Amino acid sequence: GSEQPSPLATYPNPALLIAGDGDDICPETALMELAASLGGGVETRIVAGADHFWFGLEHAAGASAGEFFAARL
């Protein structure tokens, strides 16, 4: 069957895609492929040591998101 384009493909605002380098559900390569498919305006961040659930590194996810939004709001 045909794949539907991501709703993010037409999202007009800056976007942040963030994952951990230990994420086996959304590995870094998949995140980078998604970002490339969405074109400009997408920033990616890979956090060392984080898995898909961010156990013990929740602060790193929050800090990355906070920096992203602080720079854009």
PDB file of N, CA and C in Angstrom:
ATOM      1  N   GLY A   1       0.821  -1.187   0.000  1.00  0.00           N
ATOM      2  CA  GLY A   1       0.000   0.000   0.000  1.00  0.00           C
ATOM      3  C   GLY A   1       0.858   1.240   0.000  1.00  0.00           C
ATOM      4  N   SER A   2       0.208   2.357  -0.269  1.00  0.00           N
ATOM      5  CA  SER A   2       0.942   3.620  -0.295  1.00  0.00           C
ATOM      6  C   SER A   2       1.037   4.190   1.115  1.00  0.00           C
ATOM      7  N   GLU A   3       2.168   4.808   1.373  1.00  0.00           N
ATOM      8  CA  GLU A   3       2.383   5.411   2.686  1.00  0.00           C
ATOM      9  C   GLU A   3       1.823   6.822   2.687  1.00  0.00           C
ATOM     10  N   GLN A   4       1.211   7.206   3.774  1.00  0.00           N
ATOM     11  CA  GLN A   4       0.707   8.556   3.943  1.00  0.00           C
ATOM     12  C   GLN A   4       1.854   9.454   4.395  1.00  0.00           C
ATOM     13  N   PRO A   5       1.912  10.685   3.884  1.00  0.00           N
ATOM     14  CA  PRO A   5       2.954  11.591   4.369  1.00  0.00           C
ATOM     15  C   PRO A   5       2.712  11.947   5.831  1.00  0.00           C
ATOM     16  N   SER A   6       3.769  12.234   6.527  1.00  0.00           N
ATOM     17  CA  SER A   6       3.654  12.622   7.920  1.00  0.00           C
ATOM     18  C   SER A   6       2.917  13.953   8.028  1.00  0.00           C
ATOM     19  N   PRO A   7       2.026  14.093   9.018  1.00  0.00           N
ATOM     20  CA  PRO A   7       1.392  15.400   9.236  1.00  0.00           C
ATOM     21  C   PRO A   7       2.420  16.491   9.521  1.00  0.00           C
ATOM     22  N   LEU A   8       3.589  16.096   9.997  1.00  0.00           N
ATOM     23  CA  LEU A   8       4.637  17.085  10.260  1.00  0.00           C
ATOM     24  C   LEU A   8       5.208  17.676   8.982  1.00  0.00           C
ATOM     25  N   ALA A   9       4.995  17.014   7.842  1.00  0.00           N
ATOM     26  CA  ALA A   9       5.553  17.491   6.573  1.00  0.00           C
ATOM     27  C   ALA A   9       5.014  18.868   6.208  1.00  0.00           C
ATOM     28  N   THR A  10       3.832  19.217   6.668  1.00  0.00           N
ATOM     29  CA  THR A  10       3.254  20.525   6.353  1.00  0.00           C
ATOM     30  C   THR A  10       3.199  21.442   7.575  1.00  0.00           C
ATOM     31  N   TYR A  11       3.824  21.031   8.667  1.00  0.00           N
ATOM     32  CA  TYR A  11       3.844  21.846   9.880  1.00  0.00           C
ATOM     33  C   TYR A  11       4.702  23.079   9.620  1.00  0.00           C
ATOM     34  N   PRO A  12       4.153  24.281   9.772  1.00  0.00           N
ATOM     35  CA  PRO A  12       4.873  25.487   9.348  1.00  0.00           C
ATOM     36  C   PRO A  12       5.842  26.066  10.380  1.00  0.00           C
ATOM     37  N   ASN A  13       5.903  25.509  11.556  1.00  0.00           N
ATOM     38  CA  ASN A  13       6.716  26.083  12.638  1.00  0.00           C
ATOM     39  C   ASN A  13       7.956  25.235  12.894  1.00  0.00           C
ATOM     40  N   PRO A  14       8.925  25.802  13.617  1.00  0.00           N
ATOM     41  CA  PRO A  14      10.096  25.010  13.988  1.00  0.00           C
ATOM     42  C   PRO A  14       9.676  23.786  14.808  1.00  0.00           C
ATOM     43  N   ALA A  15      10.400  22.708  14.638  1.00  0.00           N
ATOM     44  CA  ALA A  15      10.088  21.463  15.354  1.00  0.00           C
ATOM     45  C   ALA A  15      11.365  20.882  15.930  1.00  0.00           C
ATOM     46  N   LEU A  16      11.221  20.219  17.059  1.00  0.00           N
ATOM     47  CA  LEU A  16      12.335  19.545  17.721  1.00  0.00           C
ATOM     48  C   LEU A  16      12.041  18.056  17.767  1.00  0.00           C
ATOM     49  N   LEU A  17      12.964  17.257  17.237  1.00  0.00           N
ATOM     50  CA  LEU A  17      12.905  15.805  17.363  1.00  0.00           C
ATOM     51  C   LEU A  17      14.058  15.412  18.260  1.00  0.00           C
ATOM     52  N   ILE A  18      13.756  14.721  19.337  1.00  0.00           N
ATOM     53  CA  ILE A  18      14.775  14.389  20.328  1.00  0.00           C
ATOM     54  C   ILE A  18      14.685  12.906  20.669  1.00  0.00           C
ATOM     55  N   ALA A  19      15.841  12.285  20.782  1.00  0.00           N
ATOM     56  CA  ALA A  19      15.898  10.867  21.137  1.00  0.00           C
ATOM     57  C   ALA A  19      17.196  10.605  21.880  1.00  0.00           C
ATOM     58  N   GLY A  20      17.223   9.474  22.540  1.00  0.00           N
ATOM     59  CA  GLY A  20      18.443   9.051  23.205  1.00  0.00           C
ATOM     60  C   GLY A  20      19.259   8.149  22.297  1.00  0.00           C
ATOM     61  N   ASP A  21      20.568   8.130  22.525  1.00  0.00           N
ATOM     62  CA  ASP A  21      21.416   7.276  21.687  1.00  0.00           C
ATOM     63  C   ASP A  21      21.258   5.792  22.015  1.00  0.00           C
ATOM     64  N   GLY A  22      20.526   5.484  23.089  1.00  0.00           N
ATOM     65  CA  GLY A  22      20.239   4.098  23.444  1.00  0.00           C
ATOM     66  C   GLY A  22      18.808   3.699  23.134  1.00  0.00           C
ATOM     67  N   ASP A  23      18.114   4.501  22.337  1.00  0.00           N
ATOM     68  CA  ASP A  23      16.706   4.245  22.008  1.00  0.00           C
ATOM     69  C   ASP A  23      16.623   3.161  20.944  1.00  0.00           C
ATOM     70  N   ASP A  24      16.064   2.009  21.307  1.00  0.00           N
ATOM     71  CA  ASP A  24      15.941   0.925  20.328  1.00  0.00           C
ATOM     72  C   ASP A  24      14.568   0.929  19.656  1.00  0.00           C
ATOM     73  N   ILE A  25      13.668   1.819  20.065  1.00  0.00           N
ATOM     74  CA  ILE A  25      12.354   1.931  19.433  1.00  0.00           C
ATOM     75  C   ILE A  25      12.402   2.987  18.323  1.00  0.00           C
ATOM     76  N   CYS A  26      13.078   4.077  18.582  1.00  0.00           N
ATOM     77  CA  CYS A  26      13.295   5.114  17.568  1.00  0.00           C
ATOM     78  C   CYS A  26      14.796   5.422  17.547  1.00  0.00           C
ATOM     79  N   PRO A  27      15.565   4.581  16.862  1.00  0.00           N
ATOM     80  CA  PRO A  27      17.011   4.789  16.850  1.00  0.00           C
ATOM     81  C   PRO A  27      17.405   6.077  16.121  1.00  0.00           C
ATOM     82  N   GLU A  28      18.607   6.513  16.395  1.00  0.00           N
ATOM     83  CA  GLU A  28      19.109   7.767  15.836  1.00  0.00           C
ATOM     84  C   GLU A  28      18.962   7.812  14.313  1.00  0.00           C
ATOM     85  N   THR A  29      19.258   6.716  13.625  1.00  0.00           N
ATOM     86  CA  THR A  29      19.156   6.721  12.168  1.00  0.00           C
ATOM     87  C   THR A  29      17.723   6.990  11.710  1.00  0.00           C
ATOM     88  N   ALA A  30      16.741   6.407  12.385  1.00  0.00           N
ATOM     89  CA  ALA A  30      15.338   6.628  12.021  1.00  0.00           C
ATOM     90  C   ALA A  30      14.938   8.076  12.287  1.00  0.00           C
ATOM     91  N   LEU A  31      15.418   8.634  13.394  1.00  0.00           N
ATOM     92  CA  LEU A  31      15.108  10.018  13.718  1.00  0.00           C
ATOM     93  C   LEU A  31      15.685  10.949  12.663  1.00  0.00           C
ATOM     94  N   MET A  32      16.913  10.704  12.247  1.00  0.00           N
ATOM     95  CA  MET A  32      17.554  11.542  11.232  1.00  0.00           C
ATOM     96  C   MET A  32      16.854  11.413   9.880  1.00  0.00           C
ATOM     97  N   GLU A  33      16.411  10.203   9.537  1.00  0.00           N
ATOM     98  CA  GLU A  33      15.668  10.017   8.291  1.00  0.00           C
ATOM     99  C   GLU A  33      14.343  10.784   8.330  1.00  0.00           C
ATOM    100  N   LEU A  34      13.656  10.729   9.462  1.00  0.00           N
ATOM    101  CA  LEU A  34      12.410  11.476   9.603  1.00  0.00           C
ATOM    102  C   LEU A  34      12.674  12.963   9.459  1.00  0.00           C
ATOM    103  N   ALA A  35      13.686  13.460  10.140  1.00  0.00           N
ATOM    104  CA  ALA A  35      14.013  14.889  10.071  1.00  0.00           C
ATOM    105  C   ALA A  35      14.316  15.300   8.630  1.00  0.00           C
ATOM    106  N   ALA A  36      15.086  14.499   7.915  1.00  0.00           N
ATOM    107  CA  ALA A  36      15.428  14.820   6.526  1.00  0.00           C
ATOM    108  C   ALA A  36      14.183  14.830   5.641  1.00  0.00           C
ATOM    109  N   SER A  37      13.250  13.946   5.922  1.00  0.00           N
ATOM    110  CA  SER A  37      12.043  13.871   5.099  1.00  0.00           C
ATOM    111  C   SER A  37      11.111  15.056   5.327  1.00  0.00           C
ATOM    112  N   LEU A  38      11.295  15.764   6.422  1.00  0.00           N
ATOM    113  CA  LEU A  38      10.419  16.879   6.759  1.00  0.00           C
ATOM    114  C   LEU A  38      10.929  18.213   6.247  1.00  0.00           C
ATOM    115  N   GLY A  39      12.152  18.237   5.762  1.00  0.00           N
ATOM    116  CA  GLY A  39      12.700  19.473   5.225  1.00  0.00           C
ATOM    117  C   GLY A  39      13.202  20.405   6.311  1.00  0.00           C
ATOM    118  N   GLY A  40      13.226  21.689   5.993  1.00  0.00           N
ATOM    119  CA  GLY A  40      13.780  22.684   6.904  1.00  0.00           C
ATOM    120  C   GLY A  40      12.920  22.897   8.132  1.00  0.00           C
ATOM    121  N   GLY A  41      13.487  23.592   9.096  1.00  0.00           N
ATOM    122  CA  GLY A  41      12.758  23.923  10.306  1.00  0.00           C
ATOM    123  C   GLY A  41      12.740  22.837  11.361  1.00  0.00           C
ATOM    124  N   VAL A  42      13.416  21.723  11.100  1.00  0.00           N
ATOM    125  CA  VAL A  42      13.435  20.622  12.054  1.00  0.00           C
ATOM    126  C   VAL A  42      14.820  20.542  12.684  1.00  0.00           C
ATOM    127  N   GLU A  43      14.850  20.573  13.993  1.00  0.00           N
ATOM    128  CA  GLU A  43      16.103  20.422  14.731  1.00  0.00           C
ATOM    129  C   GLU A  43      16.087  19.057  15.405  1.00  0.00           C
ATOM    130  N   THR A  44      17.209  18.369  15.374  1.00  0.00           N
ATOM    131  CA  THR A  44      17.302  17.080  16.055  1.00  0.00           C
ATOM    132  C   THR A  44      18.333  17.175  17.171  1.00  0.00           C
ATOM    133  N   ARG A  45      18.061  16.441  18.216  1.00  0.00           N
ATOM    134  CA  ARG A  45      19.008  16.342  19.335  1.00  0.00           C
ATOM    135  C   ARG A  45      19.052  14.891  19.781  1.00  0.00           C
ATOM    136  N   ILE A  46      20.251  14.408  19.957  1.00  0.00           N
ATOM    137  CA  ILE A  46      20.474  13.055  20.451  1.00  0.00           C
ATOM    138  C   ILE A  46      21.132  13.179  21.819  1.00  0.00           C
ATOM    139  N   VAL A  47      20.523  12.558  22.823  1.00  0.00           N
ATOM    140  CA  VAL A  47      21.023  12.662  24.191  1.00  0.00           C
ATOM    141  C   VAL A  47      21.771  11.382  24.553  1.00  0.00           C
ATOM    142  N   ALA A  48      23.025  11.541  24.906  1.00  0.00           N
ATOM    143  CA  ALA A  48      23.877  10.401  25.264  1.00  0.00           C
ATOM    144  C   ALA A  48      23.334   9.694  26.501  1.00  0.00           C
ATOM    145  N   GLY A  49      23.244   8.378  26.401  1.00  0.00           N
ATOM    146  CA  GLY A  49      22.860   7.557  27.533  1.00  0.00           C
ATOM    147  C   GLY A  49      21.368   7.347  27.719  1.00  0.00           C
ATOM    148  N   ALA A  50      20.545   8.069  26.979  1.00  0.00           N
ATOM    149  CA  ALA A  50      19.092   7.952  27.150  1.00  0.00           C
ATOM    150  C   ALA A  50      18.533   6.825  26.293  1.00  0.00           C
ATOM    151  N   ASP A  51      17.572   6.091  26.867  1.00  0.00           N
ATOM    152  CA  ASP A  51      16.854   5.087  26.091  1.00  0.00           C
ATOM    153  C   ASP A  51      15.505   5.685  25.690  1.00  0.00           C
ATOM    154  N   HIS A  52      14.592   4.885  25.209  1.00  0.00           N
ATOM    155  CA  HIS A  52      13.308   5.389  24.740  1.00  0.00           C
ATOM    156  C   HIS A  52      12.479   6.004  25.870  1.00  0.00           C
ATOM    157  N   PHE A  53      12.679   5.539  27.080  1.00  0.00           N
ATOM    158  CA  PHE A  53      11.853   5.990  28.191  1.00  0.00           C
ATOM    159  C   PHE A  53      12.533   7.016  29.089  1.00  0.00           C
ATOM    160  N   TRP A  54      13.796   7.336  28.811  1.00  0.00           N
ATOM    161  CA  TRP A  54      14.522   8.401  29.486  1.00  0.00           C
ATOM    162  C   TRP A  54      14.721   8.180  30.977  1.00  0.00           C
ATOM    163  N   PHE A  55      14.607   6.940  31.453  1.00  0.00           N
ATOM    164  CA  PHE A  55      14.769   6.677  32.889  1.00  0.00           C
ATOM    165  C   PHE A  55      16.087   7.241  33.400  1.00  0.00           C
ATOM    166  N   GLY A  56      15.998   8.099  34.387  1.00  0.00           N
ATOM    167  CA  GLY A  56      17.179   8.702  34.982  1.00  0.00           C
ATOM    168  C   GLY A  56      17.716   9.903  34.234  1.00  0.00           C
ATOM    169  N   LEU A  57      17.203  10.155  33.039  1.00  0.00           N
ATOM    170  CA  LEU A  57      17.684  11.289  32.245  1.00  0.00           C
ATOM    171  C   LEU A  57      16.543  12.220  31.833  1.00  0.00           C
ATOM    172  N   GLU A  58      15.473  12.177  32.594  1.00  0.00           N
ATOM    173  CA  GLU A  58      14.327  13.021  32.289  1.00  0.00           C
ATOM    174  C   GLU A  58      14.728  14.488  32.235  1.00  0.00           C
ATOM    175  N   HIS A  59      15.641  14.892  33.128  1.00  0.00           N
ATOM    176  CA  HIS A  59      16.103  16.278  33.161  1.00  0.00           C
ATOM    177  C   HIS A  59      16.752  16.683  31.842  1.00  0.00           C
ATOM    178  N   ALA A  60      17.432  15.752  31.175  1.00  0.00           N
ATOM    179  CA  ALA A  60      18.086  16.054  29.903  1.00  0.00           C
ATOM    180  C   ALA A  60      17.058  16.331  28.814  1.00  0.00           C
ATOM    181  N   ALA A  61      15.970  15.575  28.817  1.00  0.00           N
ATOM    182  CA  ALA A  61      14.895  15.815  27.843  1.00  0.00           C
ATOM    183  C   ALA A  61      14.270  17.176  28.100  1.00  0.00           C
ATOM    184  N   GLY A  62      14.008  17.463  29.371  1.00  0.00           N
ATOM    185  CA  GLY A  62      13.419  18.748  29.724  1.00  0.00           C
ATOM    186  C   GLY A  62      14.331  19.914  29.388  1.00  0.00           C
ATOM    187  N   ALA A  63      15.605  19.762  29.645  1.00  0.00           N
ATOM    188  CA  ALA A  63      16.560  20.829  29.346  1.00  0.00           C
ATOM    189  C   ALA A  63      16.644  21.086  27.842  1.00  0.00           C
ATOM    190  N   SER A  64      16.674  20.023  27.055  1.00  0.00           N
ATOM    191  CA  SER A  64      16.737  20.185  25.596  1.00  0.00           C
ATOM    192  C   SER A  64      15.490  20.872  25.068  1.00  0.00           C
ATOM    193  N   ALA A  65      14.332  20.447  25.542  1.00  0.00           N
ATOM    194  CA  ALA A  65      13.076  21.058  25.112  1.00  0.00           C
ATOM    195  C   ALA A  65      13.013  22.507  25.574  1.00  0.00           C
ATOM    196  N   GLY A  66      13.427  22.758  26.802  1.00  0.00           N
ATOM    197  CA  GLY A  66      13.413  24.125  27.323  1.00  0.00           C
ATOM    198  C   GLY A  66      14.302  25.065  26.529  1.00  0.00           C
ATOM    199  N   GLU A  67      15.505  24.607  26.179  1.00  0.00           N
ATOM    200  CA  GLU A  67      16.420  25.414  25.372  1.00  0.00           C
ATOM    201  C   GLU A  67      15.810  25.712  24.003  1.00  0.00           C
ATOM    202  N   PHE A  68      15.202  24.690  23.417  1.00  0.00           N
ATOM    203  CA  PHE A  68      14.581  24.857  22.102  1.00  0.00           C
ATOM    204  C   PHE A  68      13.484  25.909  22.152  1.00  0.00           C
ATOM    205  N   PHE A  69      12.571  25.780  23.114  1.00  0.00           N
ATOM    206  CA  PHE A  69      11.465  26.725  23.195  1.00  0.00           C
ATOM    207  C   PHE A  69      11.923  28.119  23.619  1.00  0.00           C
ATOM    208  N   ALA A  70      12.878  28.204  24.525  1.00  0.00           N
ATOM    209  CA  ALA A  70      13.369  29.510  24.968  1.00  0.00           C
ATOM    210  C   ALA A  70      13.977  30.296  23.807  1.00  0.00           C
ATOM    211  N   ALA A  71      14.598  29.610  22.880  1.00  0.00           N
ATOM    212  CA  ALA A  71      15.215  30.274  21.737  1.00  0.00           C
ATOM    213  C   ALA A  71      14.193  30.696  20.682  1.00  0.00           C
ATOM    214  N   ARG A  72      12.973  30.171  20.769  1.00  0.00           N
ATOM    215  CA  ARG A  72      11.997  30.405  19.718  1.00  0.00           C
ATOM    216  C   ARG A  72      10.725  31.119  20.161  1.00  0.00           C
ATOM    217  N   LEU A  73      10.545  31.292  21.447  1.00  0.00           N
ATOM    218  CA  LEU A  73       9.325  31.981  21.906  1.00  0.00           C
ATOM    219  C   LEU A  73       9.617  33.412  22.319  1.00  0.00           C
TER     220      LEU A  73
END
